[in-house]
Coordinates of C-alpha atoms in Angstrom, one line a residue:
Chain A
M85 CA 14.6 -13.1 46.1
A86 CA 12.5 -9.3 46.7
E87 CA 10.1 -8.5 44.1
L88 CA 10.6 -7.0 40.8
R89 CA 8.9 -3.6 41.6
E90 CA 10.7 -3.7 45.1
Q91 CA 14.2 -4.0 43.1
V92 CA 13.3 -1.5 40.3
Q93 CA 12.1 1.3 43.6
R94 CA 15.4 0.1 45.7
K95 CA 17.8 1.2 43.1
F96 CA 16.2 3.8 42.0
G97 CA 15.2 5.4 44.8
D98 CA 13.0 8.6 44.2
A99 CA 12.4 8.1 40.6
V100 CA 9.8 5.7 41.3
L101 CA 6.3 7.3 43.0
T102 CA 4.9 4.5 44.0
T103 CA 4.3 0.5 42.5
H104 CA 1.8 -1.9 43.7
A105 CA 1.0 -5.6 42.3
E106 CA -2.2 -7.6 42.0
H107 CA -2.8 -11.3 41.2
G108 CA 1.2 -12.0 40.1
D109 CA 0.9 -8.5 38.1
Q110 CA 3.3 -5.8 39.1
T111 CA 3.5 -2.6 38.1
V112 CA 5.6 0.6 39.3
I113 CA 5.0 3.9 38.3
I114 CA 8.2 6.3 37.8
R115 CA 9.1 9.8 37.0
K116 CA 9.0 11.1 33.1
D117 CA 12.9 12.0 34.0
A118 CA 13.9 9.0 34.7
V119 CA 12.3 6.9 31.7
L120 CA 15.4 6.2 29.7
E121 CA 17.8 5.5 32.9
V122 CA 14.6 3.1 34.1
M123 CA 13.9 1.4 31.3
R124 CA 17.7 1.1 30.2
W125 CA 19.0 -0.8 33.3
M126 CA 15.6 -2.9 33.3
R127 CA 16.1 -4.1 30.0
D128 CA 20.2 -5.0 31.1
E129 CA 20.3 -6.1 34.7
P130 CA 21.2 -9.7 34.5
S131 CA 18.1 -9.7 36.8
M132 CA 15.5 -7.9 35.2
L133 CA 16.6 -8.7 31.3
F134 CA 13.4 -7.0 30.3
N135 CA 14.2 -7.8 26.7
F136 CA 11.2 -7.7 24.8
M137 CA 9.0 -4.5 25.5
M138 CA 5.4 -5.7 24.4
D139 CA 3.0 -3.1 24.2
L140 CA 3.4 0.9 24.9
T141 CA -0.1 2.9 25.4
A142 CA -1.3 6.0 26.8
V143 CA -4.5 6.8 28.7
D144 CA -6.2 10.0 29.3
Y145 CA -7.4 10.5 32.7
K146 CA -9.2 13.8 32.0
G147 CA -12.4 14.3 34.1
I148 CA -11.4 11.5 36.7
K149 CA -11.1 12.3 39.8
P150 CA -9.0 13.1 41.6
P151 CA -6.8 14.3 38.4
V152 CA -3.2 14.4 40.0
W153 CA -2.0 14.0 36.5
R154 CA -3.7 14.0 32.8
F155 CA -2.2 11.4 30.5
E156 CA -0.4 8.3 31.8
V157 CA 2.0 6.4 28.9
V158 CA 2.3 3.0 29.5
Y159 CA 4.8 0.4 28.8
H160 CA 4.6 -3.7 29.7
L161 CA 7.7 -5.6 29.4
Y162 CA 9.3 -9.2 29.3
S163 CA 11.6 -10.7 29.7
L164 CA 11.9 -14.1 27.8
K165 CA 15.1 -15.0 29.6
H166 CA 13.4 -14.9 32.8
N167 CA 9.7 -15.3 31.7
H168 CA 9.0 -12.3 34.2
R169 CA 6.8 -9.0 33.2
I170 CA 6.1 -5.7 34.5
R171 CA 3.5 -2.7 33.8
V172 CA 5.9 0.4 34.1
K173 CA 3.5 3.7 34.0
V174 CA 4.2 7.4 33.9
P175 CA 2.2 10.5 34.2
V176 CA 2.3 13.0 31.3
A177 CA 1.1 16.9 32.5
D178 CA -1.4 18.0 30.4
D179 CA 0.0 21.1 28.4
S180 CA 1.7 19.9 24.9
P181 CA 2.4 16.5 27.0
S182 CA 6.0 14.8 25.7
I183 CA 8.2 12.5 27.7
D184 CA 11.1 10.6 26.1
S185 CA 11.2 8.4 23.7
I186 CA 12.5 4.8 23.9
V187 CA 13.4 3.5 20.6
S188 CA 17.0 3.9 21.3
I189 CA 16.5 0.5 23.7
W190 CA 13.9 -1.3 22.5
K191 CA 14.0 -1.0 18.7
G192 CA 10.4 -2.0 18.3
A193 CA 9.0 0.8 20.0
D194 CA 8.7 2.8 16.9
W195 CA 5.5 2.6 15.6
F196 CA 3.8 2.2 18.9
E197 CA 5.2 5.8 19.7
R198 CA 3.8 7.1 16.4
E199 CA 0.5 5.9 17.5
V200 CA 0.6 7.5 20.8
W201 CA 1.1 10.6 19.2
D202 CA -1.4 9.8 16.6
M203 CA -4.0 8.9 18.8
Y204 CA -2.6 10.8 22.3
G205 CA -0.6 14.2 20.8
I206 CA 1.8 13.0 23.2
A207 CA 5.4 13.5 22.1
F208 CA 8.3 11.5 22.0
K209 CA 11.7 13.5 22.6
G210 CA 14.1 11.8 20.1
H211 CA 12.5 10.0 18.0
P212 CA 13.6 8.8 14.4
N213 CA 10.3 9.5 12.6
L214 CA 7.6 11.0 15.1
K215 CA 4.4 11.3 11.9
R216 CA 0.9 10.0 12.0
I217 CA 1.0 6.0 11.5
L218 CA -2.9 5.5 11.4
L219 CA -4.3 8.9 10.4
Y220 CA -4.0 11.0 7.3
E221 CA -2.0 14.0 7.7
E222 CA -4.0 16.1 7.5
F223 CA -5.8 15.3 10.7
E224 CA -6.0 18.1 12.5
G225 CA -6.0 16.7 16.9
H226 CA -5.7 13.7 18.3
P227 CA -9.2 11.3 18.1
L228 CA -8.7 9.6 21.8
R229 CA -8.1 12.3 23.9
K230 CA -11.1 12.2 26.5
D231 CA -11.4 15.7 24.8
Y232 CA -12.1 15.3 20.8
P233 CA -15.2 16.5 20.2
I234 CA -17.3 13.0 20.2
K235 CA -19.1 13.8 17.1
K236 CA -16.6 15.7 15.4
R237 CA -15.6 14.5 11.1
Q238 CA -12.8 15.3 8.8
P239 CA -13.5 13.4 5.9
L240 CA -11.2 13.4 3.1
I241 CA -13.6 13.0 0.9
G242 CA -17.6 14.0 0.9
P243 CA -20.0 15.5 2.7
D244 CA -19.5 16.0 6.5
N245 CA -21.4 13.3 8.0
Chain B
M118 CA -52.0 -5.2 -25.9
G119 CA -53.0 -4.6 -29.5
V120 CA -48.9 -3.2 -30.1
E121 CA -49.0 -7.5 -28.1
M122 CA -50.9 -9.0 -30.5
E123 CA -49.4 -7.8 -33.4
E124 CA -46.3 -9.1 -32.1
Q125 CA -47.1 -12.3 -31.6
N126 CA -49.4 -12.1 -35.3
L127 CA -46.1 -11.6 -36.7
E128 CA -43.7 -13.9 -34.9
A129 CA -46.0 -16.5 -36.2
A130 CA -46.5 -15.1 -39.5
L131 CA -42.9 -15.8 -39.8
G132 CA -42.9 -19.5 -38.6
D133 CA -41.5 -18.6 -35.3
S134 CA -37.9 -18.0 -36.5
V135 CA -38.7 -14.5 -35.1
I136 CA -38.5 -13.1 -31.9
L137 CA -39.3 -9.5 -31.6
T138 CA -38.5 -7.1 -28.3
Q139 CA -37.3 -3.9 -27.3
L140 CA -34.0 -2.8 -27.8
D141 CA -33.4 -2.7 -24.1
K142 CA -34.8 -5.7 -22.8
V143 CA -32.5 -7.6 -24.4
I144 CA -29.4 -5.6 -23.2
G145 CA -30.7 -5.9 -20.0
W146 CA -31.7 -9.4 -20.4
G147 CA -27.9 -10.2 -21.6
R148 CA -26.2 -7.9 -18.5
K149 CA -28.6 -9.3 -15.3
Y150 CA -27.3 -12.5 -15.8
S151 CA -23.6 -12.0 -16.5
F152 CA -22.3 -9.4 -13.9
F153 CA -18.5 -9.4 -13.3
L154 CA -17.5 -8.4 -9.4
Y155 CA -14.9 -5.9 -8.4
P156 CA -14.4 -7.2 -4.5
F157 CA -13.5 -4.0 -2.9
I158 CA -13.5 -6.0 0.4
T159 CA -11.7 -4.7 3.9
A160 CA -13.3 -6.2 6.8
C161 CA -15.1 -9.1 8.2
C162 CA -17.8 -9.5 5.8
G163 CA -15.6 -10.1 3.2
M164 CA -15.5 -13.9 5.0
E165 CA -19.5 -14.0 4.5
F166 CA -18.1 -13.0 1.0
M167 CA -16.8 -15.8 0.4
S168 CA -19.1 -18.4 1.5
V169 CA -21.3 -16.5 -1.2
A170 CA -18.8 -16.9 -3.2
G171 CA -17.8 -20.3 -2.6
P172 CA -19.7 -23.5 -3.7
R173 CA -21.8 -24.0 -0.8
Y174 CA -23.9 -20.7 -1.8
D175 CA -23.1 -20.0 -5.0
L176 CA -23.4 -17.0 -6.1
D177 CA -22.8 -18.3 -10.1
R178 CA -26.1 -19.8 -10.4
F179 CA -27.0 -16.5 -10.8
G180 CA -24.1 -15.4 -13.4
A181 CA -21.9 -13.6 -10.7
A182 CA -19.4 -15.5 -10.4
L183 CA -16.6 -13.7 -12.0
P184 CA -14.1 -11.5 -9.9
R185 CA -12.5 -9.5 -11.3
F186 CA -9.3 -8.0 -9.8
S187 CA -9.6 -4.8 -12.3
P188 CA -11.7 -2.1 -12.1
R189 CA -12.2 -2.1 -16.2
Q190 CA -13.2 -5.3 -16.6
A191 CA -16.0 -5.0 -13.2
D192 CA -19.8 -4.2 -13.8
I193 CA -20.9 -4.4 -9.6
L194 CA -18.3 -2.6 -7.2
F195 CA -18.9 -5.2 -4.4
V196 CA -18.3 -3.1 -1.5
V197 CA -17.5 -5.1 1.4
G198 CA -16.9 -3.9 5.1
T199 CA -16.5 -0.5 7.1
I200 CA -15.1 2.0 4.8
S201 CA -12.6 4.6 6.4
H202 CA -12.7 8.3 5.5
K203 CA -8.5 7.1 4.5
Q204 CA -10.0 4.8 2.1
A205 CA -12.5 6.6 0.5
P206 CA -10.9 8.5 -2.0
I207 CA -9.3 5.3 -3.0
L208 CA -12.9 3.7 -3.2
V209 CA -14.0 6.9 -5.3
K210 CA -10.6 6.2 -7.8
V211 CA -11.8 2.3 -8.3
Y212 CA -15.8 3.7 -8.7
N213 CA -14.6 6.2 -11.2
Q214 CA -12.1 4.0 -13.0
M215 CA -14.8 1.3 -13.9
A216 CA -16.3 0.9 -17.2
E217 CA -20.2 2.6 -17.5
P218 CA -22.6 0.5 -17.4
K219 CA -21.7 0.2 -13.6
W220 CA -23.2 -0.9 -10.2
V221 CA -23.3 -0.4 -6.9
F222 CA -23.6 -3.2 -4.1
A223 CA -22.8 -2.4 -0.9
F224 CA -22.8 -5.5 1.6
G225 CA -22.9 -5.1 4.9
A226 CA -24.6 -2.6 7.6
C227 CA -21.5 -0.6 7.5
V228 CA -21.3 0.3 3.6
C229 CA -24.8 0.8 4.3
S230 CA -24.7 3.7 7.2
G231 CA -21.5 2.9 8.9
G232 CA -23.3 0.9 11.1
M233 CA -22.0 0.6 14.2
Y234 CA -18.7 2.9 14.1
N235 CA -20.4 5.9 14.6
N236 CA -16.9 7.5 14.8
Y237 CA -14.2 9.9 13.8
S238 CA -12.7 7.6 11.1
T239 CA -16.0 6.0 9.2
V240 CA -17.8 6.9 6.3
Q241 CA -21.2 6.5 7.2
G242 CA -22.5 5.1 4.5
I243 CA -20.5 5.0 1.5
D244 CA -23.8 6.7 -0.6
T245 CA -22.4 10.1 0.5
I246 CA -19.5 9.7 -2.1
L247 CA -21.3 7.1 -4.1
P248 CA -24.5 6.3 -6.2
V249 CA -25.8 3.2 -4.4
D250 CA -28.0 0.5 -6.2
I251 CA -28.8 -2.3 -3.6
Y252 CA -28.3 -1.8 0.3
V253 CA -28.0 -5.4 1.8
P254 CA -28.0 -5.0 5.7
G255 CA -26.4 -6.9 8.0
C256 CA -23.9 -7.4 10.4
P257 CA -22.7 -9.7 8.5
P258 CA -25.7 -10.1 5.7
R259 CA -27.1 -14.3 5.8
P260 CA -26.3 -15.1 2.1
E261 CA -29.8 -15.5 1.9
M262 CA -29.9 -11.9 2.3
V263 CA -27.8 -11.2 -0.7
F264 CA -28.9 -13.4 -3.4
D265 CA -31.9 -11.2 -2.7
G266 CA -30.4 -8.3 -3.0
L267 CA -28.5 -9.8 -6.5
I268 CA -32.0 -10.8 -7.7
K269 CA -33.4 -7.7 -7.2
L270 CA -30.2 -5.8 -9.0
Q271 CA -31.1 -7.8 -12.2
E272 CA -34.6 -7.0 -12.0
L273 CA -33.8 -2.8 -11.8
V274 CA -30.8 -4.1 -14.4
Q275 CA -33.9 -5.6 -16.9
N276 CA -36.2 -3.0 -16.8
E277 CA -33.3 0.0 -16.9
R278 CA -33.6 2.0 -20.5
S279 CA -30.0 2.7 -21.9
S280 CA -30.5 6.5 -21.4
K281 CA -29.7 5.8 -18.0
W282 CA -26.0 5.7 -19.3
P283 CA -23.1 7.0 -18.9
R284 CA -24.1 7.9 -14.8
G285 CA -20.9 10.0 -15.0
K286 CA -18.1 10.1 -12.0
A287 CA -19.0 10.1 -8.7
A288 CA -20.4 13.2 -7.8
Y289 CA -17.9 14.1 -5.1
E290 CA -13.8 14.7 -5.4
P291 CA -11.2 14.7 -2.2
R292 CA -10.6 17.4 -0.7
V293 CA -7.3 16.4 -0.5
K294 CA -5.4 15.6 -3.2
R295 CA -2.5 13.3 -3.4

């Protein structure tokens, strides 16, 4: 049987930008506008059956050469049925970054997407309740972005320490 | 010296049935051996607190065993573990709810100075929001360090004057009202 990444590439063609595998860890990098379609197929396709969304996070590549895109949203999927897993990366551009929410596919993505919004400011379109999850509502900016000033403090209380 | 001689003579004249002292000293002596703790525990230092409070190291030997989970009944606020900016208003509220006299024990490097967390989320030492009486650094501090700190706090309490109290609310108000 072909590798999972090859199956995804064969199915979606242009929506898959590239794939690679390292020590058995397979990765597919897909276009942002295809997220919902690809994810839903990967959950429901009998040879895939990724019924468990293990992790959802993001990376800020600001200042990394070559700067093709600024953010990547990273999904880790696992199939309890087939005992296989795959990593899906989605490039997201710099200005007011946004991407489709996958809460409609895996409900467990809810808080992960809120955390990514909190820390990186990537908006998830269609999320049922997109607000900060770890920081407080009054916090300005998104602290895990590379351009967040490392010394910046936003205390709720007390001096600006 | 002269006063002490007079005290001794007076005590002797009264047949050793009376002890003369100062009111502040008696109150301080009583307070230092009967601390009730409020454990405000947020992080890994809590494990070391459990160790020092448990039977092996036994904080009870110093009269400071009984954790009170209501600040109204507590004498010492044990701040154990990293304090984030999000928690700071809660910590101040607990401090303000404690009845006087009250003391604050900074347990661990994070509480003393923010420790290794010099970032957007961490308070850089609780002395920026509360008056702190004793600092015990360490990541985490050894039980012996905690005892040393507690004994130093007992000395401080013994020598306090009643005019120190009340100390009043914490100096800082939350900027955001909830």
